[in-house]
Tab-separated table of C-alpha atoms and ligand atoms in Angstrom:
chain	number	residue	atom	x	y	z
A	1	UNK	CA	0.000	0.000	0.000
A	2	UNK	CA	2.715	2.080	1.071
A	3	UNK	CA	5.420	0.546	-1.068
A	4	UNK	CA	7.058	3.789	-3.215
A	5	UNK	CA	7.593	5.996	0.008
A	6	UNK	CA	8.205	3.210	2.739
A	7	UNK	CA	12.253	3.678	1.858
A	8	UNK	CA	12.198	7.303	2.553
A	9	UNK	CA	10.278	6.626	5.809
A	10	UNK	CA	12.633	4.374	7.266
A	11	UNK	CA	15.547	6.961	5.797
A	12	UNK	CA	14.183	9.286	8.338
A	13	UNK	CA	14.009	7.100	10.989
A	14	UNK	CA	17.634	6.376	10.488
A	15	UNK	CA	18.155	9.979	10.207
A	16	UNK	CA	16.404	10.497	13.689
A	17	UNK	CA	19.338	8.503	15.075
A	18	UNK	CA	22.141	11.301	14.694
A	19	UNK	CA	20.115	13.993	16.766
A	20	UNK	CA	16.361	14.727	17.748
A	21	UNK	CA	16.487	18.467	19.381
A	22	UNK	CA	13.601	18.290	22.260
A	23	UNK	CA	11.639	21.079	22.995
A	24	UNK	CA	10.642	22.132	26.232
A	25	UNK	CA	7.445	21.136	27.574
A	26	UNK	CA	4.687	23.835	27.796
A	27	UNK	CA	3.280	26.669	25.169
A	28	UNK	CA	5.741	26.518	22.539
A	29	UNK	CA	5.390	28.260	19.058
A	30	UNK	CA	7.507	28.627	16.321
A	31	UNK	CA	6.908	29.803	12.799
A	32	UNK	CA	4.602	32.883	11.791
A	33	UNK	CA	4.572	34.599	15.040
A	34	UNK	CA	0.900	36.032	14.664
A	35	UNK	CA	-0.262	33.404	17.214
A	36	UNK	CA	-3.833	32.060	16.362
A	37	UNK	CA	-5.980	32.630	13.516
A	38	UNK	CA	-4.268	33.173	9.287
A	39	UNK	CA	-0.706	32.052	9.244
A	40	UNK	CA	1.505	31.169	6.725
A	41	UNK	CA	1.129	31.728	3.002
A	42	UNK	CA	-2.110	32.997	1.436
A	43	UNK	CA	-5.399	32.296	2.985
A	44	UNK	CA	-4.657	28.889	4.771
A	45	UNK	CA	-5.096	28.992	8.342
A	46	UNK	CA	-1.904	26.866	9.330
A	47	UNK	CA	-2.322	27.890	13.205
A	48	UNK	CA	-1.637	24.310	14.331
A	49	UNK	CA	-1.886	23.730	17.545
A	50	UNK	CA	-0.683	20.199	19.633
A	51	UNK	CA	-2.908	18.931	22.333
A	52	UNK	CA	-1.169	15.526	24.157
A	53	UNK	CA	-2.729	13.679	26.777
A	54	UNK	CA	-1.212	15.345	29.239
A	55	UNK	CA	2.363	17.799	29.675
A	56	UNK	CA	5.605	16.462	31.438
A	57	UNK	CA	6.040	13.325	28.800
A	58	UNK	CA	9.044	12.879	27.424
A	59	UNK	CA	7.071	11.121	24.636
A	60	UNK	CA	4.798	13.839	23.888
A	61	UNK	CA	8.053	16.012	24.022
A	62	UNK	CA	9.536	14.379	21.360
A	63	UNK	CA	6.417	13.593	18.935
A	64	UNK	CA	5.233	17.525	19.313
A	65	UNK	CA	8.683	18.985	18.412
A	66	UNK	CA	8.435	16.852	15.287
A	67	UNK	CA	5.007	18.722	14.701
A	68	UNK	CA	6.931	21.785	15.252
A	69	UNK	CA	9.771	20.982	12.698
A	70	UNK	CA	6.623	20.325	9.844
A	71	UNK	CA	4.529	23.278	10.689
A	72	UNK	CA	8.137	25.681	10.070
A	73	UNK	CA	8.885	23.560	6.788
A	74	UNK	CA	5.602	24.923	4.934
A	75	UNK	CA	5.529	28.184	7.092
A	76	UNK	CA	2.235	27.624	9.973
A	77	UNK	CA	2.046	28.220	13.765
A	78	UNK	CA	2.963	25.844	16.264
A	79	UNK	CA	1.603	25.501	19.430
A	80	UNK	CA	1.409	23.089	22.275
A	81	UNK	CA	-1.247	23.234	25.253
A	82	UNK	CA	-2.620	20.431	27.513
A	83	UNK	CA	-3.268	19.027	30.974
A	84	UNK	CA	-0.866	18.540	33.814
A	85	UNK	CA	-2.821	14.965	34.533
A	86	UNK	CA	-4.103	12.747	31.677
A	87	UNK	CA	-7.662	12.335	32.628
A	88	UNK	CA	-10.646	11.468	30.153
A	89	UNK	CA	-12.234	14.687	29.579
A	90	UNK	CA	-8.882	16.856	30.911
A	91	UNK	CA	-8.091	18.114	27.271
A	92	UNK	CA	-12.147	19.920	27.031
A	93	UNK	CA	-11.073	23.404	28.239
A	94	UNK	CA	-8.125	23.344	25.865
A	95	UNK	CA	-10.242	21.860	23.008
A	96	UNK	CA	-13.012	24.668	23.724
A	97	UNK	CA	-10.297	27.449	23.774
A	98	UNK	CA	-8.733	26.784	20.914
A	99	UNK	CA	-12.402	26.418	18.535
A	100	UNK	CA	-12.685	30.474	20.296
A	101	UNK	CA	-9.381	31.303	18.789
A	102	UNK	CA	-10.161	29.731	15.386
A	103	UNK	CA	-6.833	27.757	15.166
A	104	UNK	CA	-6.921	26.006	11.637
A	105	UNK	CA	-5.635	22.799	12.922
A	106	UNK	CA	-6.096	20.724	16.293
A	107	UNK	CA	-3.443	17.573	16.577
A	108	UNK	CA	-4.885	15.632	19.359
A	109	UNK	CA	-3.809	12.268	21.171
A	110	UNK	CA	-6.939	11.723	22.929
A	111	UNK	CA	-7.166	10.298	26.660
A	112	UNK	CA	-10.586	8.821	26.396
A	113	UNK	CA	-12.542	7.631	22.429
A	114	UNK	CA	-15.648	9.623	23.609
A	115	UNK	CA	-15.268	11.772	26.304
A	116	UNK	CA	-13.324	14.557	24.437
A	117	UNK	CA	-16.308	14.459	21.258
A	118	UNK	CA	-18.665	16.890	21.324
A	119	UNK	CA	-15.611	19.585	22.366
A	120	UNK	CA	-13.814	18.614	19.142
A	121	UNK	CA	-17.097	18.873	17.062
A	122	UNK	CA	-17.649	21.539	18.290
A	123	UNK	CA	-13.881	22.687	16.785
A	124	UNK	CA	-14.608	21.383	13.511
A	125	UNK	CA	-18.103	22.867	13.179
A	126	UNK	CA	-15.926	25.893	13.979
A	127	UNK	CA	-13.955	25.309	10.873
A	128	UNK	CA	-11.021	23.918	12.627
A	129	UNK	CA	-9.512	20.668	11.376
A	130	UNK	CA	-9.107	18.052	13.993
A	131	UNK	CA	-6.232	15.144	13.938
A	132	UNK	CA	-5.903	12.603	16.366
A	133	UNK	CA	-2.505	11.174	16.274
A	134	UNK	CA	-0.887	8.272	18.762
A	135	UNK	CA	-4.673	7.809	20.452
A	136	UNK	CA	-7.885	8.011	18.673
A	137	UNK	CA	-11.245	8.704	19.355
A	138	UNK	CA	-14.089	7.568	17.683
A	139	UNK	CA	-14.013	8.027	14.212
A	140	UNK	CA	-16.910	10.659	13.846
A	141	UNK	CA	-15.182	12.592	15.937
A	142	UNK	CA	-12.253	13.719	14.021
A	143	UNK	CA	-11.020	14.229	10.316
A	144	UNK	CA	-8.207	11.982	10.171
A	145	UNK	CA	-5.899	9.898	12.900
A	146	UNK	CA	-2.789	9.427	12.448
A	147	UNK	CA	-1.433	6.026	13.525
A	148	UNK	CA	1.934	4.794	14.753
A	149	UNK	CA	1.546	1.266	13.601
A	150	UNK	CA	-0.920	-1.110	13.255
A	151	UNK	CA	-2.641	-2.086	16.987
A	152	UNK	CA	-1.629	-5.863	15.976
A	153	UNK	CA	1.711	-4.888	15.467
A	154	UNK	CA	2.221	-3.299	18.598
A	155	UNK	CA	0.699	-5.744	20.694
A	156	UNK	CA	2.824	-8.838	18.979
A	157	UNK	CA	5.742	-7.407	19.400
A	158	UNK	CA	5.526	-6.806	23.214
A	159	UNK	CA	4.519	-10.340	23.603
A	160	UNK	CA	6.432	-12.270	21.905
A	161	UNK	CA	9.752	-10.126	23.890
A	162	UNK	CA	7.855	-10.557	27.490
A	163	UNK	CA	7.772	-14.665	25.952
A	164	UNK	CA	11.129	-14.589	24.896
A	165	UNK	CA	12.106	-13.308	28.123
A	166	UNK	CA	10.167	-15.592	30.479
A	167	UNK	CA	10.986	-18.539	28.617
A	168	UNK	CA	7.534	-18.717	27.248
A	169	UNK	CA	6.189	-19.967	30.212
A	170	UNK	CA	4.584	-18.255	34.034
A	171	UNK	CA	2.712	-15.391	35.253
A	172	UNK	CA	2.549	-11.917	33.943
A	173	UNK	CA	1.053	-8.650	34.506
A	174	UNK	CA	0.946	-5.444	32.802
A	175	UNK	CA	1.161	-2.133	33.485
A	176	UNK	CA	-1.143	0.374	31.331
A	177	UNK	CA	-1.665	4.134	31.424
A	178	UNK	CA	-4.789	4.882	31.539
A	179	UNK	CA	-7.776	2.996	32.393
A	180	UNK	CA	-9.576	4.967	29.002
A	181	UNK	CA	-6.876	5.071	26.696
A	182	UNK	CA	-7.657	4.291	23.393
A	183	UNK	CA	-4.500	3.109	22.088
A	184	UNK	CA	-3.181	1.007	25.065
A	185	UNK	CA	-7.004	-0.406	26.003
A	186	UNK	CA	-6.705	-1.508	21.494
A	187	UNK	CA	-3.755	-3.066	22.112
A	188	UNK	CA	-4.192	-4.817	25.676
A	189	UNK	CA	-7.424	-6.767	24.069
A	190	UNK	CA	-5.053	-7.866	20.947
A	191	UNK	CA	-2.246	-8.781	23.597
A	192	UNK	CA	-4.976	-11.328	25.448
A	193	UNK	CA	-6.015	-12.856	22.493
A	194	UNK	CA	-2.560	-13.008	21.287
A	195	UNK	CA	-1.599	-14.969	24.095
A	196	UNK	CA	-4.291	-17.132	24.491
A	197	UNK	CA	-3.416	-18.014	21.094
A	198	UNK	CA	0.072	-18.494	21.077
A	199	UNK	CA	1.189	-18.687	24.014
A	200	UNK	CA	-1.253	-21.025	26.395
A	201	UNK	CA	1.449	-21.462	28.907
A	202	UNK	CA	1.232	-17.557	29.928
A	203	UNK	CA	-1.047	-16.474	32.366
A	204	UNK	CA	-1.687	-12.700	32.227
A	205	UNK	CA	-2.790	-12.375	36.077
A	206	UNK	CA	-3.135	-8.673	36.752
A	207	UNK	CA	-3.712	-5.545	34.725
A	208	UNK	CA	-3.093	-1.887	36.230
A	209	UNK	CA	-2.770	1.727	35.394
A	210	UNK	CA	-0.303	3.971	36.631
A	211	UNK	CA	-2.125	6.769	34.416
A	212	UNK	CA	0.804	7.857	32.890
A	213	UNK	CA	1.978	9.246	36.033
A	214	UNK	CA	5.890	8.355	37.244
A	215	UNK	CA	5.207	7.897	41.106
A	216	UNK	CA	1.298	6.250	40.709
A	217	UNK	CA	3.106	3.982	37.893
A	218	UNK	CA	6.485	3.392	40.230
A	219	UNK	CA	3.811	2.631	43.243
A	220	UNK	CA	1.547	0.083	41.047
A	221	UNK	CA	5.002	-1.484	40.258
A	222	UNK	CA	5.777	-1.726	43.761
A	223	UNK	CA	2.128	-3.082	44.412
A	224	UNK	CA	2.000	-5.558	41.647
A	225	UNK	CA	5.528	-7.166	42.990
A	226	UNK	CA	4.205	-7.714	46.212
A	227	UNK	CA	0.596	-8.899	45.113
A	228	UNK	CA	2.306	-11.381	42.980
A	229	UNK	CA	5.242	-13.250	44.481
A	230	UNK	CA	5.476	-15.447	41.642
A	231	UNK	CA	4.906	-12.964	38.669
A	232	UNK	CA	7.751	-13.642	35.948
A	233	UNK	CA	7.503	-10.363	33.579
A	234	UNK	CA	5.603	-7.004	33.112
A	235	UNK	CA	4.783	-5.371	30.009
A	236	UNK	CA	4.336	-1.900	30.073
A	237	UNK	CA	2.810	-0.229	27.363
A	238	UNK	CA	3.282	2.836	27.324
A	239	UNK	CA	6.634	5.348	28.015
A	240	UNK	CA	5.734	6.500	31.647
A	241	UNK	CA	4.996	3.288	32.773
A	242	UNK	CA	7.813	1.094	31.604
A	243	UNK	CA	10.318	3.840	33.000
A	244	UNK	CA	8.862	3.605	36.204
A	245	UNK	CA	8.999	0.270	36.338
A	246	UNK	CA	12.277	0.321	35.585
A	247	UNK	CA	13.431	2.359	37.826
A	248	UNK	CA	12.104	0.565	40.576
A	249	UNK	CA	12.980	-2.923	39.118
A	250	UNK	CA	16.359	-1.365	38.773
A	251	UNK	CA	16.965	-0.808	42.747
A	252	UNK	CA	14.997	-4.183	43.485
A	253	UNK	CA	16.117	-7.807	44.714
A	254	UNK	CA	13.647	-8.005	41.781
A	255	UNK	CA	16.734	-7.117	39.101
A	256	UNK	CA	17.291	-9.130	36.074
A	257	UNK	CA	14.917	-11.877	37.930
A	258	UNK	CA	11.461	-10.253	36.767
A	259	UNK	CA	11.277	-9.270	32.830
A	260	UNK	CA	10.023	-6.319	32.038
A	261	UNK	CA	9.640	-4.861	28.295
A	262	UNK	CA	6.570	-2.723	26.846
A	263	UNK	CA	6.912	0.683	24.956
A	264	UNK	CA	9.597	2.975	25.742
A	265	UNK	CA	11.771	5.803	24.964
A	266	UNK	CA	15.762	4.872	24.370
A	267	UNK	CA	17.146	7.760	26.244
A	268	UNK	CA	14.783	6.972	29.233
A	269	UNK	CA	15.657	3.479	28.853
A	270	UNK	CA	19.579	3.674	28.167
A	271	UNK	CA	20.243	3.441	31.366
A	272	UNK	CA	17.870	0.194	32.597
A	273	UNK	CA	19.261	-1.615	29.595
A	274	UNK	CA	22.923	-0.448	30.088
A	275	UNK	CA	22.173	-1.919	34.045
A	276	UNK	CA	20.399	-5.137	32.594
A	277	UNK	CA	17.370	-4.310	34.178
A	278	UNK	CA	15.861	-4.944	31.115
A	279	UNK	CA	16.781	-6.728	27.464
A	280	UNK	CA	14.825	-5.151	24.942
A	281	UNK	CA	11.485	-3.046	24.617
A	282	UNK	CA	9.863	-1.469	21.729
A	283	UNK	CA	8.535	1.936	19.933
A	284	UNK	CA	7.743	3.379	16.758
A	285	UNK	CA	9.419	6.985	15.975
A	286	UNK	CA	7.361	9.702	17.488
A	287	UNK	CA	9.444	12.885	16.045
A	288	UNK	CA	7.965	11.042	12.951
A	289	UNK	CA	4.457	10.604	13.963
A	290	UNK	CA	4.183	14.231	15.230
A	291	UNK	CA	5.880	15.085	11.971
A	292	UNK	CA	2.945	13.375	9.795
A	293	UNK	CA	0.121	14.781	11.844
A	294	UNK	CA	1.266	17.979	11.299
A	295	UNK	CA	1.224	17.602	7.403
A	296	UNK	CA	-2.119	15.710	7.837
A	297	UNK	CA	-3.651	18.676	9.394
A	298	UNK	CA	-2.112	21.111	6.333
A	299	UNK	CA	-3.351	18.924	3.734
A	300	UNK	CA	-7.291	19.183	5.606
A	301	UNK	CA	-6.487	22.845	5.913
A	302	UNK	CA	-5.512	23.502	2.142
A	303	UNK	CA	-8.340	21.154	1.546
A	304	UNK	CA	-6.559	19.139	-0.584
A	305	UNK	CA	-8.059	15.987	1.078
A	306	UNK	CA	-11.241	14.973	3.561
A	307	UNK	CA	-10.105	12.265	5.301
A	308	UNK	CA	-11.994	9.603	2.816
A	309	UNK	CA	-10.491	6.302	2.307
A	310	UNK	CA	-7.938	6.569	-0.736
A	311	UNK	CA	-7.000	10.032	-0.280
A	312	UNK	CA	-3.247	11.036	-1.066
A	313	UNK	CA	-1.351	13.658	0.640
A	314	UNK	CA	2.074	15.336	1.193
A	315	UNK	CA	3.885	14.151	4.286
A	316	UNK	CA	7.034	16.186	3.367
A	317	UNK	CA	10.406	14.426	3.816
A	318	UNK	CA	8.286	11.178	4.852
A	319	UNK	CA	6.941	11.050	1.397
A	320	UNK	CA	3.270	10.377	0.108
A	321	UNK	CA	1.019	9.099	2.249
A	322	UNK	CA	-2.653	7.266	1.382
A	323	UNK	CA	-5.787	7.477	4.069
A	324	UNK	CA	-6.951	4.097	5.248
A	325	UNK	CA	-10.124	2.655	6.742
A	326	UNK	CA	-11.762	4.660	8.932
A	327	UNK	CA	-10.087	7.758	8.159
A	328	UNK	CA	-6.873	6.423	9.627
A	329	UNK	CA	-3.316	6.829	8.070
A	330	UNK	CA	-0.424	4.496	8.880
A	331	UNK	CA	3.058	5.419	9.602
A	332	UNK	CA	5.031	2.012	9.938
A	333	UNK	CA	6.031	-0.448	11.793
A	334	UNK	CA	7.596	-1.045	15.730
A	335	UNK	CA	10.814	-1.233	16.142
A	336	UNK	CA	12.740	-3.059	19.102
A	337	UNK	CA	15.680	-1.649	21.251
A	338	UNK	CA	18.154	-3.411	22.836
A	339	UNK	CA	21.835	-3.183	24.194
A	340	UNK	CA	23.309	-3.439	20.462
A	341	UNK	CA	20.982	-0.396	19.035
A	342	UNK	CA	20.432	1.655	21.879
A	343	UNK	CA	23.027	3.633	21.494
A	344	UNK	CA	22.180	4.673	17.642
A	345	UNK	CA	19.348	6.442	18.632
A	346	UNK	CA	19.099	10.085	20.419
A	347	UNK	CA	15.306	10.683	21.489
B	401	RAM	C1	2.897	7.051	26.595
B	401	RAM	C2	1.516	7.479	26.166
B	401	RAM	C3	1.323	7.384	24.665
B	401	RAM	C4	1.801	6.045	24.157
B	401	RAM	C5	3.227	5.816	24.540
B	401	RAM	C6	3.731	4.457	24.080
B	401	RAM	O1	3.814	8.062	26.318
B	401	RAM	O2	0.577	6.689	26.821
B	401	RAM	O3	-0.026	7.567	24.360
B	401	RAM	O4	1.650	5.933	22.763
B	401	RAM	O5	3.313	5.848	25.965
């Protein structure tokens, strides 16, 4: 499907691996400086503005700065607002604020498929083009969502390393974000059936949030250990939570004894895989996925596409890109860390 401009997507994965400059966290804008409404070139409102589940993730740090990077390439306005605390309906006021200023653009990882709706409807009724990127909605609640890699994907690949660590066989729990959470309650069901499927001998006992929250996510750690004295591995997916986990593996008689793998960040994880608290985790590039949305929401803007199945558009150095079911666009595949590639990558 995505066969002519897969090379060049890799290419900038690759290319993400000599530096990835991280913004700081907060309101940050950079291009035309005329803050909301017309920006860049002609009529095109290309006020863009970020909205992640919540402020103070390294993850969201990384993916939004790549949103930045796309909205200076064809000239918009950046911005980034959201929550201190990723709760379901925490990104309304934002979401209502922006539809007043008449941003063009709202990239949006959402914290809960529903709760944020009739705020972002609101937006586009507005005018304002909404993308969800990392976490969806539901579909009639947004133009277009921008996907890291397929749910399946995601959810194979952390089993089959949380097998391969555990020998295939024992308990397991994992450690989520939020109990809403689009994209880690998608890939949690695929990870049960998954195992039931393939792996009959692993018995996922326990499943808890740490809300994407480092001490609530160390604490469940903590709480899970002691809950379950025989518990062999913990997948974590999602950035906060693995790190946490980590870090309190890391200190543990529980080091190199209990596996732990999930989705993470390789400069929050250098460290725990330097130590051998764990082997190998996984993650998609999120520079590139904030990179995408971005172009996403220019190419709704310019009204070059609608979000319909089979429309093309622009994703500048990325290449083409073609809209899926649902309205959903697809930007690759995982990709797994571990002590030998660690050190190639910078984000
Ligand atoms: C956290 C967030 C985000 C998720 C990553 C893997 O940063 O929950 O939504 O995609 O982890």
């Amino acid at each position: 499907m995505f066969g002519n401009t897969r090379k060049a997507r890799v290419g900038a994965f690759a290319a993400l691996a000599v530096s990835v400059a991280l913004v700081a966290t907060g309101c940050a804008e950079t291009g035309d400086d005329s803050g909301s409404g017309d920006a860049g070139s002609g009529d095109a409102n290309y006020a863009i503005t970020f909205l992640p589940k919540n402020l103070g993730n390294a993850y969201f740090d990384t993916s939004d700065a790549g949103g930045a990077d796309a909205i200076k390439e064809f000239g918009g306005t950046y911005a980034e607002v959201g929550p201190a605390e990723s709760g379901p309906d925490a990104q309304v006021s934002f979401i209502n604020t922006l539809t007043q200023q008449g941003v063009g653009g709202i990239v949006v990882s959402a914290n809960d498929p529903q709760a944020i709706c009739d705020a972002l409807n609101e937006a586009r009724d507005a005018g304002t083009k909404v993308v969800t990127f990392d976490s969806d909605t539901n579909p009639e609640c947004r133009d277009l969502f921008i996907n890291q890699a397929t749910a399946e994907g995601i959810a194979k690949v952390e089993v089959d390393l949380i097998a391969e660590q555990i020998g295939g066989a024992g308990k397991i729990a994992i450690l989520s974000s939020t109990p809403n959470a689009t994209n880690q309650n998608a890939w949690i069901e695929i990870m049960k059936t998954y195992l039931a499927s393939d792996y009959p001998d692993i018995e996922l006992v326990d499943t808890v949030y740490g809300t994407d929250d480092d001490q609530a996510s160390f604490d469940k750690t903590a709480a899970l250990l002691q809950t379950n004295p025989d518990l062999k591995g913990i997948i974590s997916p999602t950035t906060v939570g693995i790190t946490a986990a980590a870090r309190y593996l890391s200190t543990s008689e529980f080091k190199g004894k209990i596996a732990l793998t999930g989705l993470g960040t390789p400069n929050q994880m250098r460290d725990y895989v330097t130590d051998g608290t764990v082997t190998a985790f996984a993650l998609w590039n999120p520079a590139d996925l904030g990179y995408l949305a971005a172009y996403a929401a220019k190419a709704l803007i310019d009204g070059d596409i609608t979000g319909a199945e089979g429309d093309t558009f622009d994703g500048g150095k990325l290449g083409s890109f073609t809209v899926g079911e649902n309205g959903s666009v697809l930007l690759g595949d995982p990709f797994t860390f571990d002590k030998g590639n660690i050190g190639d990558f910078d984000f």
